[in-house]
PDB file of C-alpha atoms in Angstrom:
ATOM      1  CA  UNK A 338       0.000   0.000   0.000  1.00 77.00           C
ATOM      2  CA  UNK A 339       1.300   3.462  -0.941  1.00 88.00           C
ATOM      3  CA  UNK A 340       0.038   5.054   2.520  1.00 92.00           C
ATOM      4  CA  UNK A 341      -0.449   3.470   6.065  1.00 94.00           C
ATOM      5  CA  UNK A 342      -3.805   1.675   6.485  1.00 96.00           C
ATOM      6  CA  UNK A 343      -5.010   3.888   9.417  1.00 97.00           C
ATOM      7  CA  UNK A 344      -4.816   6.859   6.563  1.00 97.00           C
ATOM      8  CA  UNK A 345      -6.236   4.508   3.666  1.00 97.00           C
ATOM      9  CA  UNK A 346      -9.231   2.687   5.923  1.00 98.00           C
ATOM     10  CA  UNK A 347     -10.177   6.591   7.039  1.00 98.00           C
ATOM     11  CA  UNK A 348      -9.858   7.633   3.299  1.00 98.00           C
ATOM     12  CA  UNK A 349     -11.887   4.557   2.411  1.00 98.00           C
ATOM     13  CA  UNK A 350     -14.535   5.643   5.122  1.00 98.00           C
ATOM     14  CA  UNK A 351     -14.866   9.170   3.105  1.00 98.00           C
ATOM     15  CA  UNK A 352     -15.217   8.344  -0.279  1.00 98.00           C
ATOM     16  CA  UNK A 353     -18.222   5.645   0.694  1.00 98.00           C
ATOM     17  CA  UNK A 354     -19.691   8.062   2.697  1.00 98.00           C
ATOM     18  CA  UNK A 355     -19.620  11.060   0.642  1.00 98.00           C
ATOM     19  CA  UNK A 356     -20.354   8.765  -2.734  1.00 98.00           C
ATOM     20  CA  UNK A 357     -23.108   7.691  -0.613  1.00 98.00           C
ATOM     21  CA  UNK A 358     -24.464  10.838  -0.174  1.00 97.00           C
ATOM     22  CA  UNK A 359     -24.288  12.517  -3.455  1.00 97.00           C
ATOM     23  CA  UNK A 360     -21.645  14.960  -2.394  1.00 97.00           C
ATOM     24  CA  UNK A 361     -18.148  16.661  -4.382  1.00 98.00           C
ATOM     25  CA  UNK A 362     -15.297  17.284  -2.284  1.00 98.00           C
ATOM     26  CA  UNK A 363     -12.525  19.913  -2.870  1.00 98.00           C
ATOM     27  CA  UNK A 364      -9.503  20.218  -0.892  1.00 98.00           C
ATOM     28  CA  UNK A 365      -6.381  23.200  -0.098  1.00 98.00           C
ATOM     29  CA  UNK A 366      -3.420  21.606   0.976  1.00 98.00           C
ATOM     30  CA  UNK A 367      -0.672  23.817   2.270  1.00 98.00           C
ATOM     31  CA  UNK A 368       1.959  21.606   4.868  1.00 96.00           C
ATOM     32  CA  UNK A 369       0.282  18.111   3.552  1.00 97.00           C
ATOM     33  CA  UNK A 370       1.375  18.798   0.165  1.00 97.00           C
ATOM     34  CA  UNK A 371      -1.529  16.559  -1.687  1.00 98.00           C
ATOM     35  CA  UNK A 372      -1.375  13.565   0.842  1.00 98.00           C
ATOM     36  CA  UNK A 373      -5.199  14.469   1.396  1.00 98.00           C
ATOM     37  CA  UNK A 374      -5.928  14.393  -2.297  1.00 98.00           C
ATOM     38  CA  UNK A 375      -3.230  11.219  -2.839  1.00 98.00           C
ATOM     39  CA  UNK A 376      -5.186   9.296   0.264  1.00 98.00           C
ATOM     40  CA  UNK A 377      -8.571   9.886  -1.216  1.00 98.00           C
ATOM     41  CA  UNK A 378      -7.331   8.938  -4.632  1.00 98.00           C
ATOM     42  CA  UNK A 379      -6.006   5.639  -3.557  1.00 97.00           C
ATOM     43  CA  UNK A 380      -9.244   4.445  -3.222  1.00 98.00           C
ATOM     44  CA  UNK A 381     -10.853   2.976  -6.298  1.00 97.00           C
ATOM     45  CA  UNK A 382     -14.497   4.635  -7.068  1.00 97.00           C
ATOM     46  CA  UNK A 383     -13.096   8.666  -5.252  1.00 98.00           C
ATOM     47  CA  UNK A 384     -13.565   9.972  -9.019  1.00 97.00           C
ATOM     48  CA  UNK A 385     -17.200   9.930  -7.633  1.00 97.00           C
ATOM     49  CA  UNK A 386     -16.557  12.076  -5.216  1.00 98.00           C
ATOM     50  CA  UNK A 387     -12.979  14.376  -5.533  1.00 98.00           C
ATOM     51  CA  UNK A 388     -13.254  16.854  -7.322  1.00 98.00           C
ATOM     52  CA  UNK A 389     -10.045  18.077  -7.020  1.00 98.00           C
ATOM     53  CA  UNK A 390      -7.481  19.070  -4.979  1.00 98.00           C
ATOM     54  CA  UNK A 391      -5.017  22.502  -4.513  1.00 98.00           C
ATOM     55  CA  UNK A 392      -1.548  22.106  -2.986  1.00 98.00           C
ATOM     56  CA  UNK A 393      -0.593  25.958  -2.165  1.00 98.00           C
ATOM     57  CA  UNK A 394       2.424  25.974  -0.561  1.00 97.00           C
ATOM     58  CA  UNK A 395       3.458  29.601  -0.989  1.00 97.00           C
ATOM     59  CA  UNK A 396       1.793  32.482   0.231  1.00 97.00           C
ATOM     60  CA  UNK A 397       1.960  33.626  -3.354  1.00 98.00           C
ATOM     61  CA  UNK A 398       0.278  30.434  -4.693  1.00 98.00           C
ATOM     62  CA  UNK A 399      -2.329  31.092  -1.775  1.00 98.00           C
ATOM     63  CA  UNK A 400      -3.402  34.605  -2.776  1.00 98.00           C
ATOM     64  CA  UNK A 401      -2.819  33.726  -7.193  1.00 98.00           C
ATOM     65  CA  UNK A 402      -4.702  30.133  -6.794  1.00 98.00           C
ATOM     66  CA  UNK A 403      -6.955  30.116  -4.273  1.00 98.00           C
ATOM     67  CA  UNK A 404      -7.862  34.204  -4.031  1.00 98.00           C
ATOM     68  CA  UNK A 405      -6.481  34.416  -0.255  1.00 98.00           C
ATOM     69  CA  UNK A 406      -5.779  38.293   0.422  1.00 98.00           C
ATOM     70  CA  UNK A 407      -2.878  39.149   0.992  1.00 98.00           C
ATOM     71  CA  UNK A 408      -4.114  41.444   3.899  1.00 98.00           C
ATOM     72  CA  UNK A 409      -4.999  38.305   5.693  1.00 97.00           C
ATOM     73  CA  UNK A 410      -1.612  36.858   5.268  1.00 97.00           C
ATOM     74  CA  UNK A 411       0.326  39.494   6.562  1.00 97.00           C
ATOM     75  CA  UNK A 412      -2.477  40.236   9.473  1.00 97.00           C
ATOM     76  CA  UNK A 413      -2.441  36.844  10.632  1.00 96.00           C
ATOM     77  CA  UNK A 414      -0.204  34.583   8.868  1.00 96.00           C
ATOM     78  CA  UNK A 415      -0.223  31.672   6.517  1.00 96.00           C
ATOM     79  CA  UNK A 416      -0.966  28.993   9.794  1.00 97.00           C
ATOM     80  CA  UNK A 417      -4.035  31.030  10.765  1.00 97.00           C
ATOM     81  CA  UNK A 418      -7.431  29.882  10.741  1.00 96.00           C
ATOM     82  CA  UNK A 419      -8.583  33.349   9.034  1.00 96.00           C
ATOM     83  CA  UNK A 420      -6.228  31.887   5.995  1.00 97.00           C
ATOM     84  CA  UNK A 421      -7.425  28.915   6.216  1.00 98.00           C
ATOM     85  CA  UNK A 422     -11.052  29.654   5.644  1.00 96.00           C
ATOM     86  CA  UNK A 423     -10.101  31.916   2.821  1.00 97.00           C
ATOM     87  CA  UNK A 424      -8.567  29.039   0.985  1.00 98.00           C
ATOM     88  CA  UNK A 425     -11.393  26.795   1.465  1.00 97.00           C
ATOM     89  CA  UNK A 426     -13.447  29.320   0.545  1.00 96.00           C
ATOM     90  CA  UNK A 427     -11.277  29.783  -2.518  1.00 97.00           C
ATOM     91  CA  UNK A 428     -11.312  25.918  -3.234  1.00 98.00           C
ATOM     92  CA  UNK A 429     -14.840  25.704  -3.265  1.00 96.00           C
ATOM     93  CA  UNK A 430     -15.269  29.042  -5.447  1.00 96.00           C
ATOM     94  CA  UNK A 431     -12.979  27.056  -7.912  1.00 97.00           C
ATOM     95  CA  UNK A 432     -14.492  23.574  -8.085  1.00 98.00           C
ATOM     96  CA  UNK A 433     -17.755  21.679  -8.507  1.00 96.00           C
ATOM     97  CA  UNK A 434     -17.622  20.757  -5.050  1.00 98.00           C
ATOM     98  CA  UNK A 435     -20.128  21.206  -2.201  1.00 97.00           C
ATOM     99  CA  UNK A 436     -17.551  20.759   0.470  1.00 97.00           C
ATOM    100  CA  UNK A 437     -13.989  21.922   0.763  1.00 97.00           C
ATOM    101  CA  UNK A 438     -11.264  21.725   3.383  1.00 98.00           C
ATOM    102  CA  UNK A 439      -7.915  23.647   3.263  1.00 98.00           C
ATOM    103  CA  UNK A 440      -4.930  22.680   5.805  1.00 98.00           C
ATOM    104  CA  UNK A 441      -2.210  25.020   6.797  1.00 98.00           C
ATOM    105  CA  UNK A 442       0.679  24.492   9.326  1.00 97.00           C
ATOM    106  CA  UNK A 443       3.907  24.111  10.655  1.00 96.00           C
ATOM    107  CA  UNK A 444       5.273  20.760   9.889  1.00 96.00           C
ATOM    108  CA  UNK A 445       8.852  21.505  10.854  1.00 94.00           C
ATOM    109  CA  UNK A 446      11.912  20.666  11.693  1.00 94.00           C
ATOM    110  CA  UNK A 447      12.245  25.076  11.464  1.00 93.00           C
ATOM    111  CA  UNK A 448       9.430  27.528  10.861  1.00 93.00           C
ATOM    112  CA  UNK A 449       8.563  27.937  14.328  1.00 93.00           C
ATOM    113  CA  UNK A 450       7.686  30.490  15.945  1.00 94.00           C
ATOM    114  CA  UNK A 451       7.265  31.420  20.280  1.00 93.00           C
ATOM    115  CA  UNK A 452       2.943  31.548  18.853  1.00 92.00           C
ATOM    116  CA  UNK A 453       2.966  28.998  16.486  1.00 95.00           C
ATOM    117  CA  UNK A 454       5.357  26.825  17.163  1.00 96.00           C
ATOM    118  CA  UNK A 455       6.360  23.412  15.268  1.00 96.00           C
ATOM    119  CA  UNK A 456       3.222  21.243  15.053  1.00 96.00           C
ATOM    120  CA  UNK A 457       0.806  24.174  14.968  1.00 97.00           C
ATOM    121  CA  UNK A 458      -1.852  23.534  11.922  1.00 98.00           C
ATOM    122  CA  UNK A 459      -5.240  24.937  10.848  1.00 98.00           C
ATOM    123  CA  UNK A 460      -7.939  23.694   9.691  1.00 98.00           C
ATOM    124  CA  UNK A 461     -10.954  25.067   7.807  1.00 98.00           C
ATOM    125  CA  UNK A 462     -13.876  23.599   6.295  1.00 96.00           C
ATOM    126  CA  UNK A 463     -16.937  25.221   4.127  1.00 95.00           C
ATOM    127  CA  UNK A 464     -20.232  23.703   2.836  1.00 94.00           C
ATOM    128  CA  UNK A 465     -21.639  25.165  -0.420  1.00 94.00           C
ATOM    129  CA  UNK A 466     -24.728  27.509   0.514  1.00 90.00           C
ATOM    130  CA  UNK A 467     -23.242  27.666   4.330  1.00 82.00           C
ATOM    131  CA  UNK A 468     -20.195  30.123   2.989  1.00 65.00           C
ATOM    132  CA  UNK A 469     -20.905  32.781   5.694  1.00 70.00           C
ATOM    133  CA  UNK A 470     -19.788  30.755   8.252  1.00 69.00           C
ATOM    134  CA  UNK A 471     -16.389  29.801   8.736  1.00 72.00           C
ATOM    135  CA  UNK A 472     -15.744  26.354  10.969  1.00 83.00           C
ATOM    136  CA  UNK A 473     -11.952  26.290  11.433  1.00 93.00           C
ATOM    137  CA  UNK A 474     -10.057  24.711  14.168  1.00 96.00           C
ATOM    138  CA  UNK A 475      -6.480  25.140  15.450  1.00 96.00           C
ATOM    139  CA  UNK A 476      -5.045  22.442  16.628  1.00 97.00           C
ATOM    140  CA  UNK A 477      -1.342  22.044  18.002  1.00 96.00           C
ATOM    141  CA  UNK A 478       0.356  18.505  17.687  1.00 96.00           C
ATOM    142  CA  UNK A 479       3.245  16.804  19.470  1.00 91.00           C
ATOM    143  CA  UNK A 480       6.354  17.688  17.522  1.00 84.00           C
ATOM    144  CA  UNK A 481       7.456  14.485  17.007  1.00 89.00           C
ATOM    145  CA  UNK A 482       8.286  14.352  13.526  1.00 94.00           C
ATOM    146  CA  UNK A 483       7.577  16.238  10.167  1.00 95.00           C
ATOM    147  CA  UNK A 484       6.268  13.121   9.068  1.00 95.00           C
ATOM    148  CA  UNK A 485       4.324  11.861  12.038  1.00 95.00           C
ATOM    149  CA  UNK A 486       2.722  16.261  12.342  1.00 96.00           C
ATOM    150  CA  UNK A 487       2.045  15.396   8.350  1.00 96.00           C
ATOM    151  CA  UNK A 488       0.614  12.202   8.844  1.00 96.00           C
ATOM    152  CA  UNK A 489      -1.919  13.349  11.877  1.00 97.00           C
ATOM    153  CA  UNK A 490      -2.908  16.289  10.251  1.00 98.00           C
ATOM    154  CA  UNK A 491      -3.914  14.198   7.049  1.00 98.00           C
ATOM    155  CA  UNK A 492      -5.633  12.356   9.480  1.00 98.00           C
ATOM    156  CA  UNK A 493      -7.832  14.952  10.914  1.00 98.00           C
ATOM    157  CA  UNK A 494      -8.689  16.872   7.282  1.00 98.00           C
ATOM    158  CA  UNK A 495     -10.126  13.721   6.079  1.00 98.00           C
ATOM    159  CA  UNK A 496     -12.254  13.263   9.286  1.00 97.00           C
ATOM    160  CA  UNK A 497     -13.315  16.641   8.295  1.00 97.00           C
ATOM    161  CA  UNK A 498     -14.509  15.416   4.944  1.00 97.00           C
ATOM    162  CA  UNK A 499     -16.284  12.737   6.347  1.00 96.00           C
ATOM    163  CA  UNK A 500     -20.604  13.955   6.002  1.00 91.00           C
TER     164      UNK A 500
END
């Protein structure tokens, strides 16, 4: 298998569901770098349900791709939930979908900083029709390992994908 089975059984679990229900799902990756789009892809029958998927790494890529403004970045940052929002909001502007969910963190080793430091990533997620309000989440995990903060924040945007 290309990706752990905790990450592929959970993927699994989101494409039945939202196949199940009908439903297009967009996602903005930022420090998972497509392993949100790769997971749900892995699993034979997602063209039913992905619609497609953003990897905006840069701020730049944030604001030309995804429509983020650039007031928000330099107001709160990149890891903020406010830029977060915007690029789910941004996703779902530029898709089919009727859900999107954008990620954005610090995935170390460096980046840090004393109020977001090293396992500090956002989350956001917006239903078509429900755009005026935001849901986003901060959540701050154990700095183990690039990989592992990688790995558990894939974890959690798929959850959020889940109907």
């Amino acid at each position: 298998a290309l990706l752990p089975p905790d990450i592929e059984d959970l993927a699994r679990k989101v494409v039945e569901a939202n196949s199940a229900a009908g439903r297009q799902v967009a996602v903005a990756e930022s420090c998972t770098g497509g392993l949100v789009a790769a997971a749900l892809t892995e699993i034979p029958g997602s063209s039913a349900m992905f619609d497609r998927g953003f990897v905006t790494y840069s701020n730049e890529s944030k604001m030309e791709t995804l429509g983020v403004p650039l007031e928000i970045i330099e107001t709160f940052g990149a890891v903020s939930i406010a830029c977060a929002w915007a690029m789910a909001k941004g996703a779902l502007e530029k898709s089919k979908a009727d859900v999107a969910v954008a990620i954005s963190g610090v995935a170390g080793p460096g980046g840090g900083t004393d109020l977001k430091p090293v396992g500090t990533v956002v989350f956001a997620r917006v239903v078509r029709g429900d755009e005026g309000e935001p849901e986003g989440e901060l959540k701050l995990f154990e700095p183990t390992s690039r990989a592992d903060i990688r790995r558990a924040a894939t974890i959690c945007a798929l959850e959020l994908l889940l109907p």
